[in-house]
Amino acid sequence: MSKPTIVVVGGGAGGLELVTRLGRKLGKKDKADIILVDRDTTHIWKPLLHEVATGVIDSSIDSISYQGHSAANGYRFQRGTLCGLDREARTLTLAPILDEDSNEVLPARQLHYDYLVLSIGSVSNDFGTEGVREHCHFLDSTAQAEEFRKAMLNTFLRYSSQDSNEDHPFISIGIIGAGATGVELAAELHDASRMLKSYGFSAKGREHLKVHLIEAAPKILPALPERISQAVHRELEKLGVQVHVNTRVTKVDAEAIHTADEGNIEIDLGVWSAGIKAPGFLSELGLSVERNNRIKVQPTMQSVDDSHIFAFGDCASCPQEDGTVVPPRAQAAHQQAEVLYKNLVAMMDNKPLKNFKFRDRGSLISLAHFDAVGSLMRAASARSLFIEGNLARFFYASLYRMHQRAIHGTFKTGMMVVVDGINRYLKPRMKLH
């Protein structure tokens, strides 16, 4: 009997943790052929993209090569973008890979699977708002974060002279959407402007920066508890961030964000971080999806249409016992990867599968080096413990270390902690090139 093939499409936080576990437990023991498919060649933890966008993290150094990681962890990597699915033949089609000049590097290919896992993540939802696609930056990928970083540096460089203070006294950046990404980016921008001036890159520092954080809901961080939202709001205002709540954006152009409530907000740069949805092509695969393109799955994370197809993370709508669905959060994908690994092994052994139950471990928000705020859920209790300051910063950093431990192991993660500590003294605190 031939060994089964498990194909995982999407190498984000959950997808990479899943193939790592499958590769180590099944691939290395030749019990299954494990394949990861992703359109990019490297991985970076998505909650860090706002740090890539401000140059705090160098994506060329801190990213993980899928090819190298696969060789060390018992799975195979195939670069490509999913563009077709034949459930009857159990094959998926990957689109051709083109170079920068649109020349074909790899032709379209087909991959056979016995079990298919979709872990494609999410993209920003602009809700069809006029001008957003043309005039706003997005932070859905490393490439987009790098584009924003270059645009930010060019903007500061353009107004770097002392003479520009009279004609253009402030650099104005508008962030639409005050979820975790928008809030953390707002704080990082103030830190970045301070460093740009200290390195002599620009004559403009924090005192010349206006960051507008715009949210349609009555509060920032609308999905998080009121106490966290209020604490973060206060800290942002202390930094100088101008917070606009109950403010609906109607249009964006090259010079301003137009709102229905506060008129026009002039900007040099615009960022859209309001709302997410699953990629549109998921609705074209013949699987049942919700209006936001999330694939409908059973509590076992199997598609409601096909028991051999699984989906998890931001691209899946997984029901819970209380009638809600699993929230699109990194900690949810981390938990799902662990349960899905066990379910795949159980299915191969013709054993019953377990339902996934999300356990909220709390929420943490980092405000660059200025502060951190959040809550930790107490074991076997719905009550949470509010934390801030150094303790919150420690737990926030530990989330990334947990992800590193899942994909690298304890020893390598420990070595990375040491190297990162050394690099804080050896490297500039900001990528300036």
C-alpha positions as CSV (number, residue, x, y, z in Angstrom):
1,M,0.0,0.0,0.0
2,S,1.4,3.4,-1.0
3,K,1.9,6.1,1.6
4,P,-0.6,8.9,1.7
5,T,0.1,12.4,0.4
6,I,-0.8,15.4,2.6
7,V,-0.7,18.7,0.8
8,V,-0.9,21.9,2.9
9,V,-1.5,25.1,1.0
10,G,-0.3,28.2,2.8
11,G,2.8,28.6,4.9
12,G,1.6,31.1,7.4
13,A,1.8,30.7,11.2
14,G,-0.6,27.7,11.3
15,G,0.4,26.1,8.0
16,L,4.1,26.1,8.8
17,E,3.5,24.8,12.3
18,L,1.3,22.0,10.9
19,V,3.7,20.8,8.2
20,T,6.6,21.0,10.6
21,R,4.8,18.7,13.0
22,L,3.6,16.4,10.2
23,G,7.1,16.3,8.6
24,R,8.8,15.4,11.9
25,K,6.3,12.7,12.9
26,L,5.3,11.3,9.6
27,G,7.6,12.5,6.8
28,K,10.9,11.6,8.4
29,K,9.5,8.2,9.3
30,D,8.3,7.7,5.7
31,K,4.7,7.2,6.8
32,A,3.4,10.0,4.6
33,D,4.5,12.4,1.9
34,I,4.1,15.9,3.2
35,I,4.1,18.9,0.8
36,L,3.8,22.6,1.6
37,V,2.6,24.9,-1.2
38,D,3.1,28.7,-0.9
39,R,3.5,31.5,-3.5
40,D,6.4,33.0,-1.5
41,T,9.8,31.5,-0.8
42,T,10.0,32.7,2.8
43,H,7.9,32.9,6.0
44,I,7.6,35.6,8.5
45,W,5.2,35.7,11.4
46,K,2.3,37.9,10.3
47,P,1.8,39.8,13.6
48,L,5.3,41.2,13.0
49,L,4.6,42.8,9.7
50,H,4.0,46.2,11.2
51,E,7.6,46.0,12.5
52,V,8.8,45.0,9.0
53,A,6.9,48.1,7.7
54,T,8.8,50.4,10.0
55,G,12.2,48.8,9.6
56,V,12.4,47.4,13.2
57,I,12.7,43.9,11.6
58,D,14.9,43.2,8.6
59,S,12.8,40.7,6.6
60,S,15.8,39.5,4.7
61,I,17.4,38.3,7.9
62,D,14.5,37.4,10.1
63,S,12.4,35.4,7.5
64,I,12.6,31.6,7.2
65,S,13.4,29.9,3.9
66,Y,10.7,27.3,3.2
67,Q,13.2,25.3,1.1
68,G,15.8,25.1,3.8
69,H,13.3,24.5,6.6
70,S,11.6,21.7,4.6
71,A,14.9,19.8,4.1
72,A,15.5,19.8,7.9
73,N,12.0,18.9,8.9
74,G,10.8,16.0,6.7
75,Y,8.5,17.7,4.2
76,R,8.8,19.0,0.7
77,F,8.2,22.6,-0.5
78,Q,6.5,23.5,-3.8
79,R,6.4,27.2,-4.8
80,G,3.1,28.1,-6.4
81,T,-0.3,29.7,-6.2
82,L,-3.4,27.5,-6.0
83,C,-5.7,28.2,-9.0
84,G,-7.8,25.1,-9.4
85,L,-9.1,22.0,-7.6
86,D,-10.5,18.7,-8.9
87,R,-12.1,17.0,-5.9
88,E,-13.0,13.9,-7.8
89,A,-9.5,13.2,-9.1
90,R,-8.0,14.7,-5.8
91,T,-5.7,17.0,-7.7
92,L,-4.9,20.7,-7.3
93,T,-3.5,23.0,-10.0
94,L,-0.8,25.5,-9.4
95,A,-0.6,28.6,-11.6
96,P,2.6,29.3,-13.6
97,I,5.4,31.1,-11.8
98,L,6.6,34.3,-13.6
99,D,9.7,36.4,-13.1
100,E,9.8,40.2,-12.8
101,D,9.6,40.6,-16.6
102,S,6.5,38.3,-16.8
103,N,8.6,35.4,-18.3
104,E,7.5,31.9,-17.3
105,V,9.9,30.3,-14.9
106,L,7.7,27.3,-14.0
107,P,4.7,26.1,-16.0
108,A,1.3,25.3,-14.4
109,R,1.5,22.1,-12.5
110,Q,-0.8,19.6,-10.9
111,L,-0.3,17.9,-7.5
112,H,-2.1,14.8,-6.3
113,Y,-3.3,14.7,-2.7
114,D,-5.0,12.2,-0.4
115,Y,-5.6,14.9,2.2
116,L,-5.7,18.6,1.4
117,V,-5.3,21.3,4.0
118,L,-6.1,24.9,3.2
119,S,-4.3,27.4,5.4
120,I,-4.2,30.4,3.1
121,G,-4.9,33.2,5.7
122,S,-6.7,36.4,5.0
123,V,-6.3,39.7,3.2
124,S,-7.5,43.2,3.9
125,N,-11.1,44.0,3.1
126,D,-11.5,47.5,1.7
127,F,-15.3,47.2,1.4
128,G,-15.1,48.7,-2.0
129,T,-14.2,52.2,-0.6
130,E,-13.3,54.5,-3.4
131,G,-9.6,55.2,-3.8
132,V,-8.3,52.7,-1.2
133,R,-6.6,50.3,-3.7
134,E,-4.9,53.2,-5.5
135,H,-3.8,55.4,-2.6
136,C,-3.4,53.2,0.5
137,H,-0.7,50.7,1.5
138,F,-1.7,47.3,2.9
139,L,0.2,45.0,5.3
140,D,-1.0,41.6,4.2
141,S,2.4,40.3,3.2
142,T,6.1,40.9,3.6
143,A,6.3,42.5,0.1
144,Q,3.6,45.0,1.0
145,A,5.2,45.8,4.3
146,E,8.5,46.4,2.5
147,E,6.7,48.7,0.0
148,F,5.4,50.8,2.9
149,R,8.8,51.0,4.6
150,K,10.4,52.3,1.4
151,A,7.6,54.8,0.9
152,M,8.0,55.9,4.5
153,L,11.8,56.4,4.2
154,N,11.3,58.3,0.9
155,T,8.7,60.6,2.5
156,F,11.0,61.4,5.4
157,L,13.9,61.9,3.0
158,R,11.8,64.2,0.8
159,Y,11.2,66.5,3.7
160,S,14.6,65.9,5.5
161,S,16.0,69.4,5.3
162,Q,15.4,72.2,7.8
163,D,14.1,74.4,5.0
164,S,11.2,72.1,4.4
165,N,9.8,72.9,7.9
166,E,8.3,76.1,6.7
167,D,6.6,74.6,3.6
168,H,5.8,71.2,5.1
169,P,6.1,71.4,8.9
170,F,4.5,67.9,9.5
171,I,4.6,64.5,7.9
172,S,1.1,63.1,8.2
173,I,0.3,59.4,8.1
174,G,-3.3,58.2,8.1
175,I,-4.1,54.6,9.3
176,I,-7.6,53.5,8.6
177,G,-8.6,50.7,11.0
178,A,-7.8,50.6,14.7
179,G,-7.4,46.9,15.2
180,A,-4.2,45.4,16.5
181,T,-2.3,46.0,13.3
182,G,-3.3,49.7,13.0
183,V,-2.7,50.4,16.7
184,E,0.7,48.8,16.8
185,L,1.8,50.4,13.6
186,A,0.8,53.9,15.0
187,A,3.1,53.4,18.0
188,E,5.9,52.0,15.8
189,L,5.8,55.0,13.5
190,H,6.5,57.3,16.4
191,D,9.4,55.2,17.4
192,A,10.7,55.0,13.8
193,S,10.5,58.8,13.4
194,R,12.6,59.3,16.5
195,M,15.2,56.8,15.3
196,L,15.3,58.4,11.8
197,K,16.2,61.7,13.3
198,S,18.8,60.2,15.7
199,Y,20.6,58.5,12.8
200,G,20.7,61.8,10.9
201,F,18.4,60.4,8.1
202,S,15.9,63.2,8.5
203,A,15.7,66.5,10.2
204,K,12.1,65.6,11.2
205,G,11.5,63.6,14.3
206,R,8.5,62.7,16.5
207,E,7.7,66.4,17.0
208,H,7.1,66.7,13.2
209,L,5.0,63.6,12.8
210,K,1.2,63.4,12.8
211,V,-0.3,60.0,12.9
212,H,-4.1,59.8,12.4
213,L,-5.7,56.5,13.6
214,I,-9.2,56.3,12.2
215,E,-11.8,53.8,13.3
216,A,-15.5,53.5,12.3
217,A,-16.5,51.8,15.6
218,P,-17.1,53.7,18.9
219,K,-13.7,52.5,20.3
220,I,-10.3,51.3,19.1
221,L,-9.6,47.6,19.2
222,P,-13.3,46.9,18.9
223,A,-12.9,43.1,19.3
224,L,-11.0,43.4,22.6
225,P,-12.3,44.1,26.1
226,E,-13.2,47.7,27.1
227,R,-10.4,48.0,29.7
228,I,-7.7,47.1,27.1
229,S,-9.2,49.5,24.5
230,Q,-9.3,52.4,27.0
231,A,-5.8,51.8,28.3
232,V,-4.3,51.6,24.8
233,H,-6.3,54.7,23.7
234,R,-4.8,56.7,26.6
235,E,-1.2,55.5,25.8
236,L,-1.6,56.4,22.1
237,E,-2.8,59.9,22.9
238,K,0.3,60.3,25.2
239,L,2.5,59.4,22.3
240,G,0.7,62.1,20.2
241,V,-1.4,59.8,18.0
242,Q,-4.6,61.5,16.9
243,V,-7.3,59.0,17.4
244,H,-10.6,59.3,15.5
245,V,-13.4,57.0,16.6
246,N,-16.9,56.8,15.2
247,T,-15.4,58.1,11.9
248,R,-16.4,56.5,8.6
249,V,-14.1,56.8,5.6
250,T,-15.9,57.5,2.4
251,K,-13.0,58.0,0.0
252,V,-9.2,58.2,-0.2
253,D,-7.2,60.2,-2.7
254,A,-3.5,61.1,-3.0
255,E,-3.7,64.0,-0.6
256,A,-6.4,63.2,1.9
257,I,-8.7,60.7,3.6
258,H,-12.3,61.8,3.2
259,T,-14.7,61.0,6.1
260,A,-18.4,61.3,6.6
261,D,-17.9,62.7,10.1
262,E,-14.7,64.9,10.4
263,G,-14.2,66.2,6.9
264,N,-10.9,65.7,5.1
265,I,-7.7,64.5,6.9
266,E,-4.6,65.5,4.9
267,I,-2.0,62.8,4.5
268,D,1.4,62.1,3.0
269,L,0.9,58.3,3.4
270,G,-2.2,56.2,3.9
271,V,-2.5,52.7,5.3
272,W,-5.6,50.5,5.2
273,S,-5.9,48.0,8.1
274,A,-9.7,47.9,8.5
275,G,-11.3,44.5,8.2
276,I,-10.2,41.2,6.7
277,K,-11.6,38.6,4.4
278,A,-10.4,35.3,2.9
279,P,-8.9,35.5,-0.6
280,G,-11.5,35.7,-3.3
281,F,-10.3,32.7,-5.3
282,L,-11.5,30.4,-2.4
283,S,-15.0,31.0,-3.6
284,E,-14.1,29.6,-7.0
285,L,-12.9,26.1,-5.9
286,G,-16.4,24.5,-5.6
287,L,-16.4,24.5,-1.8
288,S,-19.1,26.1,0.4
289,V,-18.0,29.5,1.6
290,E,-19.4,32.4,3.6
291,R,-19.9,35.9,2.2
292,N,-16.4,36.8,3.3
293,N,-15.0,33.8,1.3
294,R,-14.2,31.8,4.5
295,I,-14.6,28.1,3.8
296,K,-17.3,26.4,5.8
297,V,-15.9,23.6,7.9
298,Q,-17.2,21.2,10.5
299,P,-15.8,21.4,14.1
300,T,-13.3,18.8,13.0
301,M,-12.0,21.4,10.5
302,Q,-13.1,19.2,7.6
303,S,-14.9,21.0,4.7
304,V,-18.7,20.5,4.9
305,D,-18.4,19.3,1.3
306,D,-15.5,16.9,1.3
307,S,-14.1,14.9,4.3
308,H,-10.6,14.8,2.7
309,I,-10.3,18.6,2.6
310,F,-9.5,20.5,5.7
311,A,-9.3,24.3,6.3
312,F,-8.2,26.3,9.3
313,G,-6.9,29.7,10.4
314,D,-8.3,32.9,8.9
315,C,-9.6,31.3,5.7
316,A,-12.0,28.9,7.5
317,S,-15.3,29.4,9.4
318,C,-15.1,26.8,12.2
319,P,-18.2,26.6,14.4
320,Q,-18.1,26.4,18.2
321,E,-20.6,24.9,20.6
322,D,-21.9,28.3,21.7
323,G,-22.9,29.2,18.1
324,T,-19.9,31.4,17.4
325,V,-17.0,30.7,15.0
326,V,-13.3,30.6,15.8
327,P,-11.9,34.1,15.6
328,P,-9.2,35.0,13.0
329,R,-6.3,35.3,15.5
330,A,-2.8,33.9,15.5
331,Q,-3.4,32.0,18.8
332,A,-6.4,30.3,17.2
333,A,-4.3,29.1,14.2
334,H,-1.7,27.8,16.6
335,Q,-4.2,25.8,18.6
336,Q,-5.9,24.5,15.4
337,A,-2.6,23.3,13.9
338,E,-2.0,21.0,17.0
339,V,-5.5,19.5,16.8
340,L,-5.5,19.2,13.0
341,Y,-2.2,17.2,13.2
342,K,-3.9,14.7,15.6
343,N,-7.0,14.6,13.3
344,L,-5.0,13.8,10.2
345,V,-3.2,11.0,12.0
346,A,-6.5,9.7,13.3
347,M,-8.1,9.8,9.9
348,M,-5.1,7.8,8.4
349,D,-5.6,5.2,11.1
350,N,-9.4,5.1,10.7
351,K,-10.0,6.5,14.1
352,P,-12.6,9.1,15.2
353,L,-11.7,12.8,14.8
354,K,-11.9,15.4,17.6
355,N,-13.8,18.6,17.5
356,F,-11.8,21.8,17.8
357,K,-12.5,24.0,20.8
358,F,-10.9,27.4,20.9
359,R,-9.5,28.5,24.2
360,D,-8.9,32.2,24.5
361,R,-5.6,32.8,26.2
362,G,-6.1,36.5,26.3
363,S,-5.0,39.5,24.2
364,L,-1.8,41.5,24.1
365,I,-1.0,44.8,22.3
366,S,2.5,46.1,21.9
367,L,3.1,49.9,21.6
368,A,6.7,49.7,20.3
369,H,9.2,50.2,23.2
370,F,6.9,52.6,24.9
371,D,4.5,50.1,26.5
372,A,2.4,47.0,26.2
373,V,-1.1,46.3,27.4
374,G,-3.2,43.2,27.6
375,S,-5.0,40.5,29.5
376,L,-4.3,36.8,30.3
377,M,-7.2,34.4,30.7
378,R,-7.1,32.5,34.0
379,A,-7.2,28.7,33.7
380,A,-10.7,27.1,33.9
381,S,-12.2,30.6,34.3
382,A,-13.8,33.2,32.1
383,R,-12.1,35.9,34.1
384,S,-9.0,37.7,32.8
385,L,-6.0,39.2,34.4
386,F,-5.2,42.7,33.2
387,I,-1.4,43.3,32.7
388,E,0.7,46.2,31.3
389,G,4.3,47.4,31.3
390,N,7.2,45.1,31.5
391,L,5.1,42.0,32.3
392,A,2.9,42.6,29.3
393,R,6.0,43.1,27.1
394,F,7.4,39.8,28.3
395,F,4.3,37.9,27.5
396,Y,3.9,39.6,24.1
397,A,7.5,38.6,23.2
398,S,6.8,35.0,24.4
399,L,4.0,34.6,21.7
400,Y,6.6,34.9,19.0
401,R,9.0,32.6,20.9
402,M,6.2,30.0,21.1
403,H,5.8,30.1,17.3
404,Q,9.6,29.8,16.8
405,R,9.7,26.8,19.2
406,A,6.9,25.1,17.2
407,I,8.9,25.4,13.9
408,H,12.5,25.2,15.1
409,G,12.4,23.3,18.4
410,T,13.5,24.3,21.9
411,F,17.3,24.3,21.4
412,K,17.3,26.4,18.2
413,T,14.8,28.9,19.6
414,G,17.0,29.3,22.7
415,M,20.0,30.1,20.4
416,M,17.9,32.6,18.5
417,V,17.0,34.4,21.7
418,V,20.7,34.7,22.5
419,V,21.6,35.9,18.9
420,D,18.7,38.4,19.0
421,G,20.1,39.8,22.2
422,I,23.6,40.2,20.8
423,N,22.2,41.8,17.6
424,R,20.5,44.5,19.6
425,Y,24.0,45.8,20.4
426,L,25.6,45.0,17.1
427,K,23.0,46.1,14.5
428,P,21.2,49.4,14.0
429,R,17.8,49.4,15.6
430,M,16.2,50.2,12.2
431,K,16.7,49.0,8.6
432,L,17.6,52.2,6.7
433,H,18.3,50.8,3.2
